[in-house]
């Protein structure tokens, strides 16, 4: 039943439908690109995730050791897998994402491109700046699309996206039950589906399925509740492997799952300012913080809150070996999670399941209830 | 291939003198109980001298460790506590020196009382500033400059960093953030900024910057007058001590030496066989690679890395000047690489030796597009050497020499 979502992700068939109906498709290179702006202008935002299992073309353009998230995007771009796109929007969230935007626009050409400049800090000055930056983006895109930017339409898109977030939160909560209603693999499939559909369609589809999921018996025969941590991770193989060994994944902080929807946009304020606040304020933006605190502390708090809610008893870190955020942050995150057992898996593609099986099995066995 | 006599400019003595003065200043300020700040490249160094604070640099210190052979152990220390392999060598080396100072080259950096987290080059600066402020529990101030695009700047002069225009919206934000930095420094020092001193430091900075900009320009002369082995440390002067009187004294002497040599038509080696461009953070453990190439007749009139570090200060617009420091091609979309081609053409380059610094995304991700551009626009071939700047284990010097020799053969 939930495979429909995943099929949309794999086949990009929904995007094809939108395109045929005359909609422009705009790819985004970061969670923090406010999709609401693109949506309000009548285009379809798609969070880009590459699906190539090897990256031989990208290798001649990028160092081999950078995160495979970035290598795959460029690989798919070079192979023409993103030919449905009319434009691309990046964000200066980290070094990889900045230069990935450059590399992508240097080697793969689409009609529209914009790079959103992020300030990394949530003081008043920076929030105002960022709201202004979002307005500039909105104006540029509206010019490209020949559509007037309209604040009322943006408010309406914000409502669609907040609905999306509420539904995802509701669905995510079902993983916290004693008998989680959803496996980690199914959760990821739904999340991946959401990245390449109009949220209006996704919301409808999920609303229909939600009651059915709620009524299901849930997963009872597990031995360990696990929280999965990482950045732009979305391969199903390792999640399947973890769950095939008796664990159930009850929460995560992945940019591609919980990080993708977490945080609401305040509907009572100027929408651009509210979008700026969400983008810089929720922990899916892992590098911005209040001036008196650190983003790593925000991220730790976010992870702990998710673990508390889901009652996870162990953490598995899926660390893209080329991810700069993982490289800098995990020792401090692990230190902060001192009461929980943690397993760190260094990931790269192509994913070789056998390589990880013994360690995952031993970890689950050692901490089983 | 035949080795030639090698005649460097003799900057080594000048650097020694500069470091001596810099350390004397640091020691004096430390004795007087002045606060210590940690700063990153492309920060507004003038403010260090306006506020009389002690400055330490988590990029310069690791380079020093690499040159003296302690960086490998320090890198291993960081990785043994869980930090990633593919992150910046400077970060890993500095962190290693915090965790196991007994393994580090002495003197280690003084502990920070505050951190100035400016991102004018890499987000890694911001990432490591977070880790350092968490370890030391000290305040930190963030300034993030844009990652520039053609739309925002038009064309930019590679050496002076003077653009056709700067989009007001971004300029104003950065200027306000820099004014906030002044406020932050007033707080950490407990002193109001001295306006007269501010003006004086910027006057010195301008004078120095005029001279520093000329050094890479003169390096493009034929024959190449100096060695990249000695030019490399110019980044220390331009990044970290610009605004000091000793930087000015250095620049004046260094400029005169290179100017005289160009006037005399003298090169670093008697017979220049080919002229190369280089980019990437210099592998501090293997700077002798440059000397090796030069002795073989392959000189380096252009070092794009050194070129990023210099810029022309305008004391009439000090805050705008601080922002212009970030207008280099490594902090810009790849379309801006076009602007460096002008100097490449002027310097009459035959080939490029590019260092891919493992763990440093901001320089390494440019390497291949740069090689593609040099080849497609000017027919210049490149050799790419993987060389993390503080860790010689990836490409030992012997291997790098062989790669370079083969490349030079192919250029004949
Ligand atoms: S967060 Fe990590 S995985 Fe994602 S783009 Fe940045 S470096 Fe790559
Ligand atoms: S530019 Fe590269 S080497 Fe320098 S601090 Fe940043 S990541 Fe490290």
Tab-separated table of N, CA and C in Angstrom, chain B residues 193-267:
chain	number	residue	atom	x	y	z
B	193	UNK	N	35.868	51.364	20.917
B	193	UNK	CA	36.844	51.407	19.829
B	193	UNK	C	37.452	52.816	19.715
B	194	UNK	N	38.750	52.858	19.553
B	194	UNK	CA	39.463	54.126	19.396
B	194	UNK	C	39.423	54.502	17.903
B	195	UNK	N	38.643	55.531	17.593
B	195	UNK	CA	38.432	55.904	16.180
B	195	UNK	C	39.736	56.298	15.487
B	196	UNK	N	40.581	57.030	16.227
B	196	UNK	CA	41.836	57.501	15.613
B	196	UNK	C	42.727	56.298	15.277
B	197	UNK	N	42.732	55.335	16.169
B	197	UNK	CA	43.548	54.143	15.938
B	197	UNK	C	42.998	53.342	14.744
B	198	UNK	N	41.691	53.276	14.680
B	198	UNK	CA	41.021	52.592	13.567
B	198	UNK	C	41.504	53.185	12.232
B	199	UNK	N	41.496	54.509	12.172
B	199	UNK	CA	41.925	55.186	10.929
B	199	UNK	C	43.386	54.880	10.628
B	200	UNK	N	44.203	54.930	11.671
B	200	UNK	CA	45.638	54.721	11.481
B	200	UNK	C	45.917	53.285	11.005
B	201	UNK	N	45.253	52.332	11.632
B	201	UNK	CA	45.475	50.936	11.226
B	201	UNK	C	45.049	50.744	9.764
B	202	UNK	N	43.948	51.359	9.372
B	202	UNK	CA	43.514	51.204	7.981
B	202	UNK	C	44.439	51.929	7.002
B	203	UNK	N	45.064	52.996	7.485
B	203	UNK	CA	46.033	53.670	6.618
B	203	UNK	C	47.233	52.729	6.368
B	204	UNK	N	47.704	52.123	7.453
B	204	UNK	CA	48.838	51.189	7.322
B	204	UNK	C	48.430	50.001	6.440
B	205	UNK	N	47.215	49.536	6.670
B	205	UNK	CA	46.718	48.397	5.910
B	205	UNK	C	46.678	48.720	4.415
B	206	UNK	N	46.230	49.915	4.093
B	206	UNK	CA	46.174	50.295	2.671
B	206	UNK	C	47.571	50.295	2.054
B	207	UNK	N	48.501	50.946	2.757
B	207	UNK	CA	49.873	51.025	2.244
B	207	UNK	C	50.445	49.616	2.024
B	208	UNK	N	50.187	48.759	2.997
B	208	UNK	CA	50.703	47.388	2.894
B	208	UNK	C	50.043	46.655	1.734
B	209	UNK	N	48.729	46.821	1.642
B	209	UNK	CA	47.990	46.072	0.617
B	209	UNK	C	48.433	46.456	-0.789
B	210	UNK	N	48.779	47.744	-0.964
B	210	UNK	CA	49.235	48.187	-2.296
B	210	UNK	C	50.496	47.416	-2.700
B	211	UNK	N	51.364	47.220	-1.716
B	211	UNK	CA	52.628	46.519	-2.004
B	211	UNK	C	52.393	45.026	-2.206
B	212	UNK	N	51.544	44.470	-1.359
B	212	UNK	CA	51.304	43.020	-1.452
B	212	UNK	C	50.675	42.641	-2.783
B	213	UNK	N	49.751	43.478	-3.260
B	213	UNK	CA	49.092	43.189	-4.547
B	213	UNK	C	50.122	43.153	-5.687
B	214	UNK	N	51.156	43.979	-5.537
B	214	UNK	CA	52.157	44.064	-6.614
B	214	UNK	C	53.055	42.819	-6.681
B	215	UNK	N	53.214	42.137	-5.549
B	215	UNK	CA	54.162	41.004	-5.546
B	215	UNK	C	53.700	39.884	-6.497
B	216	UNK	N	52.459	39.386	-6.373
B	216	UNK	CA	52.029	38.374	-7.365
B	216	UNK	C	51.973	38.927	-8.786
B	217	UNK	N	51.721	40.236	-8.892
B	217	UNK	CA	51.705	40.808	-10.247
B	217	UNK	C	53.111	40.735	-10.850
B	218	UNK	N	54.104	41.085	-10.041
B	218	UNK	CA	55.478	41.047	-10.541
B	218	UNK	C	55.952	39.615	-10.786
B	219	UNK	N	55.384	38.680	-10.042
B	219	UNK	CA	55.759	37.268	-10.255
B	219	UNK	C	55.430	36.813	-11.675
B	220	UNK	N	54.490	37.508	-12.319
B	220	UNK	CA	54.090	37.077	-13.671
B	220	UNK	C	55.095	37.510	-14.745
B	221	UNK	N	56.122	38.275	-14.323
B	221	UNK	CA	57.115	38.759	-15.291
B	221	UNK	C	57.856	37.582	-15.930
B	222	UNK	N	58.525	37.896	-17.024
B	222	UNK	CA	59.320	36.874	-17.710
B	222	UNK	C	60.783	37.243	-17.619
B	223	UNK	N	61.668	36.443	-17.167
B	223	UNK	CA	61.433	35.130	-16.548
B	223	UNK	C	60.818	35.301	-15.151
B	224	UNK	N	60.239	34.225	-14.648
B	224	UNK	CA	59.621	34.271	-13.321
B	224	UNK	C	60.692	34.633	-12.284
B	225	UNK	N	60.465	35.741	-11.556
B	225	UNK	CA	61.566	36.215	-10.706
B	225	UNK	C	61.790	35.422	-9.418
B	226	UNK	N	60.750	34.772	-8.893
B	226	UNK	CA	60.921	34.146	-7.574
B	226	UNK	C	60.404	32.721	-7.538
B	227	UNK	N	60.511	32.148	-6.348
B	227	UNK	CA	60.089	30.766	-6.168
B	227	UNK	C	58.779	30.714	-5.390
B	228	UNK	N	57.925	29.755	-5.750
B	228	UNK	CA	56.691	29.577	-4.982
B	228	UNK	C	57.000	29.005	-3.600
B	229	UNK	N	58.168	28.473	-3.435
B	229	UNK	CA	58.539	27.963	-2.122
B	229	UNK	C	58.535	29.099	-1.101
B	230	UNK	N	58.888	30.286	-1.559
B	230	UNK	CA	58.925	31.420	-0.629
B	230	UNK	C	57.673	32.299	-0.743
B	231	UNK	N	56.988	32.203	-1.864
B	231	UNK	CA	55.772	33.013	-2.023
B	231	UNK	C	54.635	32.508	-1.134
B	232	UNK	N	54.674	31.202	-0.846
B	232	UNK	CA	53.589	30.572	-0.100
B	232	UNK	C	53.261	31.281	1.201
B	233	UNK	N	54.286	31.700	1.920
B	233	UNK	CA	54.046	32.324	3.227
B	233	UNK	C	53.462	33.721	3.119
B	234	UNK	N	53.401	34.221	1.886
B	234	UNK	CA	52.781	35.536	1.713
B	234	UNK	C	51.335	35.512	2.230
B	235	UNK	N	50.703	34.353	2.141
B	235	UNK	CA	49.314	34.271	2.611
B	235	UNK	C	49.235	34.554	4.110
B	236	UNK	N	50.281	34.206	4.838
B	236	UNK	CA	50.263	34.498	6.281
B	236	UNK	C	50.196	36.008	6.494
B	237	UNK	N	50.990	36.738	5.718
B	237	UNK	CA	51.024	38.194	5.861
B	237	UNK	C	49.666	38.776	5.461
B	238	UNK	N	49.163	38.328	4.310
B	238	UNK	CA	47.930	38.919	3.790
B	238	UNK	C	46.707	38.509	4.599
B	239	UNK	N	46.654	37.272	5.041
B	239	UNK	CA	45.472	36.810	5.777
B	239	UNK	C	45.451	37.308	7.221
B	240	UNK	N	46.605	37.222	7.881
B	240	UNK	CA	46.569	37.274	9.336
B	240	UNK	C	47.154	38.524	9.984
B	241	UNK	N	48.109	39.168	9.342
B	241	UNK	CA	48.731	40.296	10.056
B	241	UNK	C	48.599	41.626	9.306
B	242	UNK	N	47.748	41.658	8.304
B	242	UNK	CA	47.538	42.903	7.561
B	242	UNK	C	46.960	43.947	8.513
B	243	UNK	N	47.577	45.114	8.535
B	243	UNK	CA	47.146	46.152	9.475
B	243	UNK	C	48.237	46.415	10.505
B	244	UNK	N	49.204	45.506	10.603
B	244	UNK	CA	50.292	45.686	11.572
B	244	UNK	C	51.439	46.457	10.923
B	245	UNK	N	52.241	47.087	11.759
B	245	UNK	CA	53.386	47.820	11.212
B	245	UNK	C	54.419	46.829	10.656
B	246	UNK	N	54.522	45.658	11.297
B	246	UNK	CA	55.534	44.716	10.794
B	246	UNK	C	55.142	44.096	9.457
B	247	UNK	N	53.841	44.022	9.183
B	247	UNK	CA	53.428	43.553	7.853
B	247	UNK	C	53.854	44.578	6.806
B	248	UNK	N	53.712	45.862	7.164
B	248	UNK	CA	54.118	46.907	6.217
B	248	UNK	C	55.622	46.824	5.949
B	249	UNK	N	56.391	46.701	7.042
B	249	UNK	CA	57.860	46.639	6.878
B	249	UNK	C	58.244	45.460	5.986
B	250	UNK	N	57.577	44.343	6.214
B	250	UNK	CA	57.838	43.164	5.383
B	250	UNK	C	57.525	43.480	3.916
B	251	UNK	N	56.315	44.001	3.703
B	251	UNK	CA	55.837	44.209	2.325
B	251	UNK	C	56.751	45.159	1.560
B	252	UNK	N	57.215	46.187	2.252
B	252	UNK	CA	58.071	47.170	1.588
B	252	UNK	C	59.361	46.499	1.088
B	253	UNK	N	59.963	45.732	1.993
B	253	UNK	CA	61.225	45.077	1.601
B	253	UNK	C	60.974	44.020	0.521
B	254	UNK	N	59.943	43.244	0.713
B	254	UNK	CA	59.660	42.153	-0.238
B	254	UNK	C	59.363	42.720	-1.625
B	255	UNK	N	58.626	43.811	-1.648
B	255	UNK	CA	58.288	44.443	-2.928
B	255	UNK	C	59.553	44.945	-3.629
B	256	UNK	N	60.404	45.621	-2.857
B	256	UNK	CA	61.616	46.178	-3.472
B	256	UNK	C	62.516	45.079	-4.039
B	257	UNK	N	62.604	43.992	-3.318
B	257	UNK	CA	63.464	42.890	-3.796
B	257	UNK	C	62.960	42.359	-5.137
B	258	UNK	N	61.661	42.094	-5.200
B	258	UNK	CA	61.128	41.485	-6.434
B	258	UNK	C	61.141	42.506	-7.582
B	259	UNK	N	60.874	43.761	-7.232
B	259	UNK	CA	60.867	44.797	-8.275
B	259	UNK	C	62.261	44.908	-8.908
B	260	UNK	N	63.285	44.927	-8.049
B	260	UNK	CA	64.660	45.047	-8.566
B	260	UNK	C	65.023	43.858	-9.443
B	261	UNK	N	64.564	42.704	-8.973
B	261	UNK	CA	64.906	41.517	-9.762
B	261	UNK	C	64.233	41.549	-11.144
B	262	UNK	N	63.002	41.986	-11.172
B	262	UNK	CA	62.298	42.069	-12.465
B	262	UNK	C	62.993	43.093	-13.357
B	263	UNK	N	63.389	44.202	-12.749
B	263	UNK	CA	64.088	45.250	-13.510
B	263	UNK	C	65.364	44.680	-14.152
B	264	UNK	N	66.030	43.854	-13.383
B	264	UNK	CA	67.286	43.268	-13.904
B	264	UNK	C	67.032	42.126	-14.878
B	265	UNK	N	65.786	41.731	-14.997
B	265	UNK	CA	65.449	40.630	-15.917
B	265	UNK	C	65.978	39.290	-15.448
B	266	UNK	N	66.101	39.137	-14.130
B	266	UNK	CA	66.685	37.916	-13.577
B	266	UNK	C	65.584	36.937	-13.147
B	267	UNK	N	65.800	35.669	-13.387
B	267	UNK	CA	64.799	34.682	-12.999
B	267	UNK	C	65.250	33.839	-11.816
